[in-house]
PDB file of C-alpha atoms in Angstrom:
ATOM      1  CA  MET A 202     203.521-136.764  24.937  1.00 53.00           C
ATOM      2  CA  LYS A 203     206.386-135.960  26.903  1.00 49.00           C
ATOM      3  CA  LYS A 204     207.694-139.835  26.593  1.00 48.00           C
ATOM      4  CA  ALA A 205     206.565-139.714  22.744  1.00 48.00           C
ATOM      5  CA  LEU A 206     208.609-136.477  22.371  1.00 50.00           C
ATOM      6  CA  ILE A 207     211.673-137.737  24.552  1.00 49.00           C
ATOM      7  CA  ALA A 208     211.614-141.175  22.057  1.00 49.00           C
ATOM      8  CA  TYR A 209     211.743-139.220  18.944  1.00 48.00           C
ATOM      9  CA  LEU A 210     214.610-136.782  19.968  1.00 48.00           C
ATOM     10  CA  LEU A 211     216.633-139.773  21.422  1.00 45.00           C
ATOM     11  CA  LEU A 212     215.966-141.316  17.766  1.00 49.00           C
ATOM     12  CA  ILE A 213     216.654-138.366  15.912  1.00 51.00           C
ATOM     13  CA  THR A 214     219.853-138.116  18.441  1.00 51.00           C
ATOM     14  CA  ALA A 215     220.887-141.403  17.946  1.00 48.00           C
ATOM     15  CA  SER A 216     220.460-141.401  13.872  1.00 51.00           C
ATOM     16  CA  LEU A 217     222.816-138.336  13.845  1.00 51.00           C
ATOM     17  CA  PHE A 218     225.087-139.546  16.018  1.00 48.00           C
ATOM     18  CA  THR A 219     225.535-143.380  14.015  1.00 49.00           C
ATOM     19  CA  CYS A 220     225.899-141.139  10.870  1.00 51.00           C
ATOM     20  CA  ALA A 221     228.912-139.389  12.607  1.00 51.00           C
ATOM     21  CA  ALA A 222     230.886-142.570  13.220  1.00 46.00           C
ATOM     22  CA  GLN A 223     229.606-144.123  10.045  1.00 49.00           C
ATOM     23  CA  GLU A 224     230.903-141.181   8.207  1.00 50.00           C
ATOM     24  CA  GLN A 225     234.502-142.188   9.687  1.00 47.00           C
ATOM     25  CA  GLN A 226     234.506-145.290   7.633  1.00 46.00           C
ATOM     26  CA  ASP A 227     232.529-144.040   4.572  1.00 49.00           C
ATOM     27  CA  LYS A 228     232.804-140.501   3.906  1.00 55.00           C
ATOM     28  CA  LYS A 229     229.856-140.644   1.256  1.00 60.00           C
ATOM     29  CA  PHE A 230     227.538-142.101   3.709  1.00 67.00           C
ATOM     30  CA  ILE A 231     226.258-138.256   4.794  1.00 75.00           C
ATOM     31  CA  LYS A 232     225.144-136.940   1.574  1.00 81.00           C
ATOM     32  CA  GLY A 233     225.381-133.402   2.379  1.00 88.00           C
ATOM     33  CA  PHE A 234     223.442-130.833   4.501  1.00 90.00           C
ATOM     34  CA  SER A 235     221.805-127.784   4.190  1.00 93.00           C
ATOM     35  CA  GLY A 236     220.047-124.879   6.115  1.00 93.00           C
ATOM     36  CA  GLY A 237     218.921-121.608   5.789  1.00 95.00           C
ATOM     37  CA  MET A 238     216.342-118.834   7.107  1.00 96.00           C
ATOM     38  CA  MET A 239     212.528-118.079   6.101  1.00 97.00           C
ATOM     39  CA  LEU A 240     209.836-115.771   6.718  1.00 97.00           C
ATOM     40  CA  HIS A 241     206.387-116.724   6.988  1.00 98.00           C
ATOM     41  CA  THR A 242     202.812-115.523   6.933  1.00 97.00           C
ATOM     42  CA  GLY A 243     199.321-117.108   7.184  1.00 96.00           C
ATOM     43  CA  TYR A 244     196.084-116.829   8.880  1.00 96.00           C
ATOM     44  CA  LEU A 245     194.784-117.844  12.407  1.00 95.00           C
ATOM     45  CA  SER A 246     191.448-118.264  13.954  1.00 94.00           C
ATOM     46  CA  GLY A 247     189.942-120.084  17.316  1.00 93.00           C
ATOM     47  CA  CYS A 248     189.098-119.578  20.776  1.00 90.00           C
ATOM     48  CA  ASP A 249     191.932-120.344  23.101  1.00 85.00           C
ATOM     49  CA  ASN A 250     190.486-118.327  26.277  1.00 86.00           C
ATOM     50  CA  PRO A 251     187.371-118.733  28.893  1.00 86.00           C
ATOM     51  CA  PHE A 252     186.101-115.268  27.516  1.00 85.00           C
ATOM     52  CA  ASN A 253     184.734-116.465  24.151  1.00 87.00           C
ATOM     53  CA  TYR A 254     186.842-114.166  22.566  1.00 88.00           C
ATOM     54  CA  GLU A 255     187.880-115.483  19.039  1.00 90.00           C
ATOM     55  CA  ALA A 256     191.290-114.405  17.971  1.00 91.00           C
ATOM     56  CA  LYS A 257     191.801-114.282  14.015  1.00 91.00           C
ATOM     57  CA  GLY A 258     193.913-112.690  11.665  1.00 92.00           C
ATOM     58  CA  PRO A 259     197.326-112.963   9.498  1.00 95.00           C
ATOM     59  CA  THR A 260     200.373-113.800  11.231  1.00 96.00           C
ATOM     60  CA  PHE A 261     204.190-113.050  10.599  1.00 97.00           C
ATOM     61  CA  GLY A 262     207.412-114.654  11.636  1.00 97.00           C
ATOM     62  CA  ILE A 263     210.820-115.823  11.128  1.00 97.00           C
ATOM     63  CA  GLY A 264     212.960-118.853  11.585  1.00 96.00           C
ATOM     64  CA  GLY A 265     215.424-121.455  10.328  1.00 95.00           C
ATOM     65  CA  VAL A 266     216.117-124.957   9.628  1.00 96.00           C
ATOM     66  CA  ALA A 267     219.567-127.094   9.623  1.00 95.00           C
ATOM     67  CA  ARG A 268     219.520-130.734   8.199  1.00 95.00           C
ATOM     68  CA  LEU A 269     221.754-133.496   7.351  1.00 94.00           C
ATOM     69  CA  HIS A 270     220.947-135.445   4.262  1.00 93.00           C
ATOM     70  CA  LEU A 271     221.771-138.708   5.404  1.00 91.00           C
ATOM     71  CA  SER A 272     220.666-140.593   1.753  1.00 89.00           C
ATOM     72  CA  ASP A 273     219.556-139.555  -1.451  1.00 88.00           C
ATOM     73  CA  HIS A 274     215.635-138.960  -0.449  1.00 91.00           C
ATOM     74  CA  PHE A 275     216.154-138.648   3.498  1.00 94.00           C
ATOM     75  CA  ARG A 276     217.306-135.778   5.781  1.00 95.00           C
ATOM     76  CA  ALA A 277     217.025-134.968   9.344  1.00 95.00           C
ATOM     77  CA  GLY A 278     217.964-131.947  11.517  1.00 95.00           C
ATOM     78  CA  PHE A 279     216.317-129.128  13.847  1.00 95.00           C
ATOM     79  CA  GLU A 280     214.364-126.186  12.990  1.00 96.00           C
ATOM     80  CA  GLY A 281     212.696-123.235  15.116  1.00 96.00           C
ATOM     81  CA  TYR A 282     210.226-120.366  14.431  1.00 97.00           C
ATOM     82  CA  PHE A 283     208.563-117.367  16.103  1.00 96.00           C
ATOM     83  CA  SER A 284     205.222-116.032  14.857  1.00 97.00           C
ATOM     84  CA  ASN A 285     203.401-113.148  15.850  1.00 96.00           C
ATOM     85  CA  MET A 286     199.198-112.542  15.174  1.00 93.00           C
ATOM     86  CA  GLY A 287     198.881-108.677  16.004  1.00 89.00           C
ATOM     87  CA  LEU A 288     194.998-108.336  17.240  1.00 88.00           C
ATOM     88  CA  LYS A 289     192.902-105.224  16.221  1.00 80.00           C
ATOM     89  CA  LYS A 290     189.366-106.265  15.263  1.00 75.00           C
ATOM     90  CA  ASP A 291     186.559-106.530  17.752  1.00 76.00           C
ATOM     91  CA  ILE A 292     189.481-105.656  20.368  1.00 82.00           C
ATOM     92  CA  ALA A 293     191.728-102.942  21.746  1.00 79.00           C
ATOM     93  CA  ASP A 294     195.008-102.076  19.871  1.00 83.00           C
ATOM     94  CA  GLY A 295     197.937-103.509  21.093  1.00 86.00           C
ATOM     95  CA  SER A 296     196.641-107.252  21.668  1.00 90.00           C
ATOM     96  CA  PHE A 297     198.325-110.094  20.457  1.00 93.00           C
ATOM     97  CA  ASN A 298     199.033-114.045  19.867  1.00 94.00           C
ATOM     98  CA  LYS A 299     202.552-115.067  19.893  1.00 96.00           C
ATOM     99  CA  VAL A 300     203.913-118.678  19.518  1.00 96.00           C
ATOM    100  CA  PHE A 301     207.142-119.775  19.311  1.00 96.00           C
ATOM    101  CA  TRP A 302     208.082-123.877  18.525  1.00 97.00           C
ATOM    102  CA  THR A 303     211.393-125.774  17.959  1.00 96.00           C
ATOM    103  CA  GLY A 304     211.961-129.584  17.301  1.00 97.00           C
ATOM    104  CA  ALA A 305     213.563-132.260  15.478  1.00 97.00           C
ATOM    105  CA  LEU A 306     212.211-132.836  11.861  1.00 96.00           C
ATOM    106  CA  ALA A 307     212.921-135.731   9.304  1.00 96.00           C
ATOM    107  CA  ASP A 308     211.474-135.426   5.795  1.00 96.00           C
ATOM    108  CA  PHE A 309     212.059-137.381   2.220  1.00 96.00           C
ATOM    109  CA  PHE A 310     212.520-135.191  -0.971  1.00 95.00           C
ATOM    110  CA  TRP A 311     213.372-136.056  -4.428  1.00 94.00           C
ATOM    111  CA  LYS A 312     215.102-134.547  -7.053  1.00 92.00           C
ATOM    112  CA  ALA A 313     213.012-133.262 -10.689  1.00 93.00           C
ATOM    113  CA  GLY A 314     215.411-131.229 -12.310  1.00 92.00           C
ATOM    114  CA  ARG A 315     216.250-128.027 -10.722  1.00 94.00           C
ATOM    115  CA  PHE A 316     213.254-128.620  -8.316  1.00 96.00           C
ATOM    116  CA  TYR A 317     213.025-130.422  -4.996  1.00 95.00           C
ATOM    117  CA  PRO A 318     209.617-131.454  -3.445  1.00 97.00           C
ATOM    118  CA  TYR A 319     210.085-132.560  -0.238  1.00 97.00           C
ATOM    119  CA  VAL A 320     207.138-133.806   2.869  1.00 97.00           C
ATOM    120  CA  GLY A 321     207.825-134.142   6.221  1.00 97.00           C
ATOM    121  CA  ALA A 322     207.146-133.235  10.056  1.00 97.00           C
ATOM    122  CA  THR A 323     208.648-131.474  13.101  1.00 97.00           C
ATOM    123  CA  VAL A 324     208.127-132.986  16.861  1.00 97.00           C
ATOM    124  CA  GLY A 325     209.073-130.796  19.424  1.00 97.00           C
ATOM    125  CA  GLY A 326     207.590-128.121  21.948  1.00 96.00           C
ATOM    126  CA  GLY A 327     207.178-124.357  22.055  1.00 96.00           C
ATOM    127  CA  MET A 328     204.833-121.721  23.704  1.00 96.00           C
ATOM    128  CA  GLU A 329     201.933-119.492  23.150  1.00 96.00           C
ATOM    129  CA  THR A 330     201.854-116.276  24.962  1.00 95.00           C
ATOM    130  CA  ALA A 331     198.587-114.253  24.169  1.00 94.00           C
ATOM    131  CA  TYR A 332     197.624-110.644  25.510  1.00 93.00           C
ATOM    132  CA  TYR A 333     194.244-109.564  24.863  1.00 92.00           C
ATOM    133  CA  MET A 334     193.220-106.071  26.147  1.00 90.00           C
ATOM    134  CA  PHE A 335     189.351-105.563  25.651  1.00 87.00           C
ATOM    135  CA  GLU A 336     189.612-101.856  26.401  1.00 86.00           C
ATOM    136  CA  GLY A 337     192.137 -99.406  26.743  1.00 82.00           C
ATOM    137  CA  ASP A 338     195.047 -97.490  24.936  1.00 82.00           C
ATOM    138  CA  LYS A 339     198.606 -99.140  24.284  1.00 83.00           C
ATOM    139  CA  HIS A 340     199.882 -95.497  24.115  1.00 82.00           C
ATOM    140  CA  ASP A 341     199.221 -94.064  27.562  1.00 84.00           C
ATOM    141  CA  TRP A 342     200.708 -95.259  30.808  1.00 85.00           C
ATOM    142  CA  LEU A 343     197.516 -96.313  32.676  1.00 84.00           C
ATOM    143  CA  PRO A 344     196.558 -99.446  34.318  1.00 84.00           C
ATOM    144  CA  GLU A 345     194.180-101.700  32.015  1.00 83.00           C
ATOM    145  CA  ALA A 346     191.264-103.226  34.135  1.00 83.00           C
ATOM    146  CA  LYS A 347     190.158-105.343  31.026  1.00 88.00           C
ATOM    147  CA  ALA A 348     192.780-106.862  30.097  1.00 89.00           C
ATOM    148  CA  VAL A 349     194.414-110.856  30.192  1.00 91.00           C
ATOM    149  CA  TYR A 350     197.700-112.405  29.588  1.00 93.00           C
ATOM    150  CA  ASN A 351     198.244-115.623  29.645  1.00 93.00           C
ATOM    151  CA  LYS A 352     201.001-117.799  28.768  1.00 94.00           C
ATOM    152  CA  LYS A 353     201.176-121.749  27.817  1.00 93.00           C
ATOM    153  CA  PRO A 354     203.402-124.590  26.959  1.00 96.00           C
ATOM    154  CA  PHE A 355     202.670-126.747  24.461  1.00 96.00           C
ATOM    155  CA  PHE A 356     203.831-130.159  22.565  1.00 96.00           C
ATOM    156  CA  ALA A 357     204.191-129.440  18.904  1.00 97.00           C
ATOM    157  CA  VAL A 358     203.321-131.941  15.874  1.00 97.00           C
ATOM    158  CA  ASP A 359     204.081-129.924  12.750  1.00 97.00           C
ATOM    159  CA  PRO A 360     203.451-131.466   9.458  1.00 97.00           C
ATOM    160  CA  PHE A 361     204.710-129.464   6.413  1.00 98.00           C
ATOM    161  CA  ILE A 362     205.000-130.028   2.532  1.00 98.00           C
ATOM    162  CA  GLY A 363     207.211-128.058   0.058  1.00 97.00           C
ATOM    163  CA  VAL A 364     209.899-127.491  -2.579  1.00 97.00           C
ATOM    164  CA  ASP A 365     213.446-126.236  -3.169  1.00 96.00           C
ATOM    165  CA  TYR A 366     214.523-124.409  -6.194  1.00 96.00           C
ATOM    166  CA  ALA A 367     218.242-124.572  -7.123  1.00 94.00           C
ATOM    167  CA  VAL A 368     219.200-121.208  -8.235  1.00 94.00           C
ATOM    168  CA  GLY A 369     223.085-122.488  -8.325  1.00 87.00           C
ATOM    169  CA  GLU A 370     225.144-125.277  -7.062  1.00 84.00           C
ATOM    170  CA  ALA A 371     224.658-123.909  -3.511  1.00 90.00           C
ATOM    171  CA  LEU A 372     221.888-121.692  -3.451  1.00 94.00           C
ATOM    172  CA  ARG A 373     218.360-122.596  -3.144  1.00 95.00           C
ATOM    173  CA  LEU A 374     214.972-120.879  -2.803  1.00 97.00           C
ATOM    174  CA  THR A 375     212.467-122.744  -0.428  1.00 97.00           C
ATOM    175  CA  LEU A 376     208.514-122.506  -0.216  1.00 97.00           C
ATOM    176  CA  LYS A 377     206.813-124.574   1.949  1.00 98.00           C
ATOM    177  CA  ALA A 378     203.413-124.940   4.035  1.00 98.00           C
ATOM    178  CA  ASP A 379     202.514-126.372   7.250  1.00 97.00           C
ATOM    179  CA  TRP A 380     199.718-126.537   9.541  1.00 97.00           C
ATOM    180  CA  LEU A 381     201.225-126.371  13.646  1.00 96.00           C
ATOM    181  CA  LEU A 382     199.247-129.290  15.679  1.00 96.00           C
ATOM    182  CA  ALA A 383     200.361-127.556  19.540  1.00 95.00           C
ATOM    183  CA  ILE A 384     198.926-129.627  21.966  1.00 95.00           C
ATOM    184  CA  SER A 385     198.916-128.647  26.103  1.00 91.00           C
ATOM    185  CA  LYS A 386     196.896-130.227  28.918  1.00 88.00           C
ATOM    186  CA  ASP A 387     193.679-128.783  27.478  1.00 83.00           C
ATOM    187  CA  GLY A 388     193.965-130.249  24.063  1.00 87.00           C
ATOM    188  CA  LEU A 389     194.609-128.879  20.964  1.00 90.00           C
ATOM    189  CA  ASN A 390     195.627-125.407  21.177  1.00 89.00           C
ATOM    190  CA  ARG A 391     194.060-122.672  19.113  1.00 91.00           C
ATOM    191  CA  PRO A 392     194.268-120.336  16.992  1.00 93.00           C
ATOM    192  CA  MET A 393     195.382-122.055  14.383  1.00 94.00           C
ATOM    193  CA  GLY A 394     195.455-122.158  10.713  1.00 96.00           C
ATOM    194  CA  PRO A 395     197.911-122.524   7.426  1.00 97.00           C
ATOM    195  CA  ARG A 396     201.411-120.963   7.592  1.00 98.00           C
ATOM    196  CA  ILE A 397     203.168-120.251   4.192  1.00 98.00           C
ATOM    197  CA  TYR A 398     207.255-119.838   4.276  1.00 98.00           C
ATOM    198  CA  PHE A 399     209.343-118.071   1.806  1.00 97.00           C
ATOM    199  CA  GLY A 400     213.346-118.477   2.253  1.00 97.00           C
ATOM    200  CA  PHE A 401     216.796-119.172   1.321  1.00 95.00           C
ATOM    201  CA  ILE A 402     218.578-122.264   1.922  1.00 94.00           C
ATOM    202  CA  PHE A 403     222.465-123.257   1.562  1.00 94.00           C
ATOM    203  CA  ALA A 404     223.060-126.736   0.458  1.00 89.00           C
ATOM    204  CA  HIS A 405     226.315-128.651  -0.323  1.00 82.00           C
TER     205      HIS A 405
END
């Protein structure tokens, strides 16, 4: 997995440097760039611990993306997000499952009037942090005897599909859906599920 990630990152980096060099000869080779911020929400579920506790519930987060438009239909760049799932059901308030991931992306897009539908994937890495307090109170200063804390790195593959809407010449609204595949030495990490993103993109 590490070799595949390194090869993918090198490929994207080489493409970006090639485009930059080509731009010196042909100013129109890079068609433009775009980037912005997005909020997201979703619903995750699954067991990621040896206690048979299934973490499930809504997740919320924020992040951003930056892309170079290498042709009329192909873009490449980077993105990164934080996502937090607070847990209260069947477990003490204060428990959570947090995920951070980032990586290189590539997508294909089309133009249909003011709409720009796109589909692509991000490949990179991230970290899952889980804190499960089975009994206790987060508001006191007492030691919690029945609590576990775990931090786990993972290799990320994140396929996505979405659409931009051109509000003006430079500003676009974006709506995106994805399904993060977090792969660690133990296999496919859980909890997992779909996320829906909404934000704004500045394009040139």
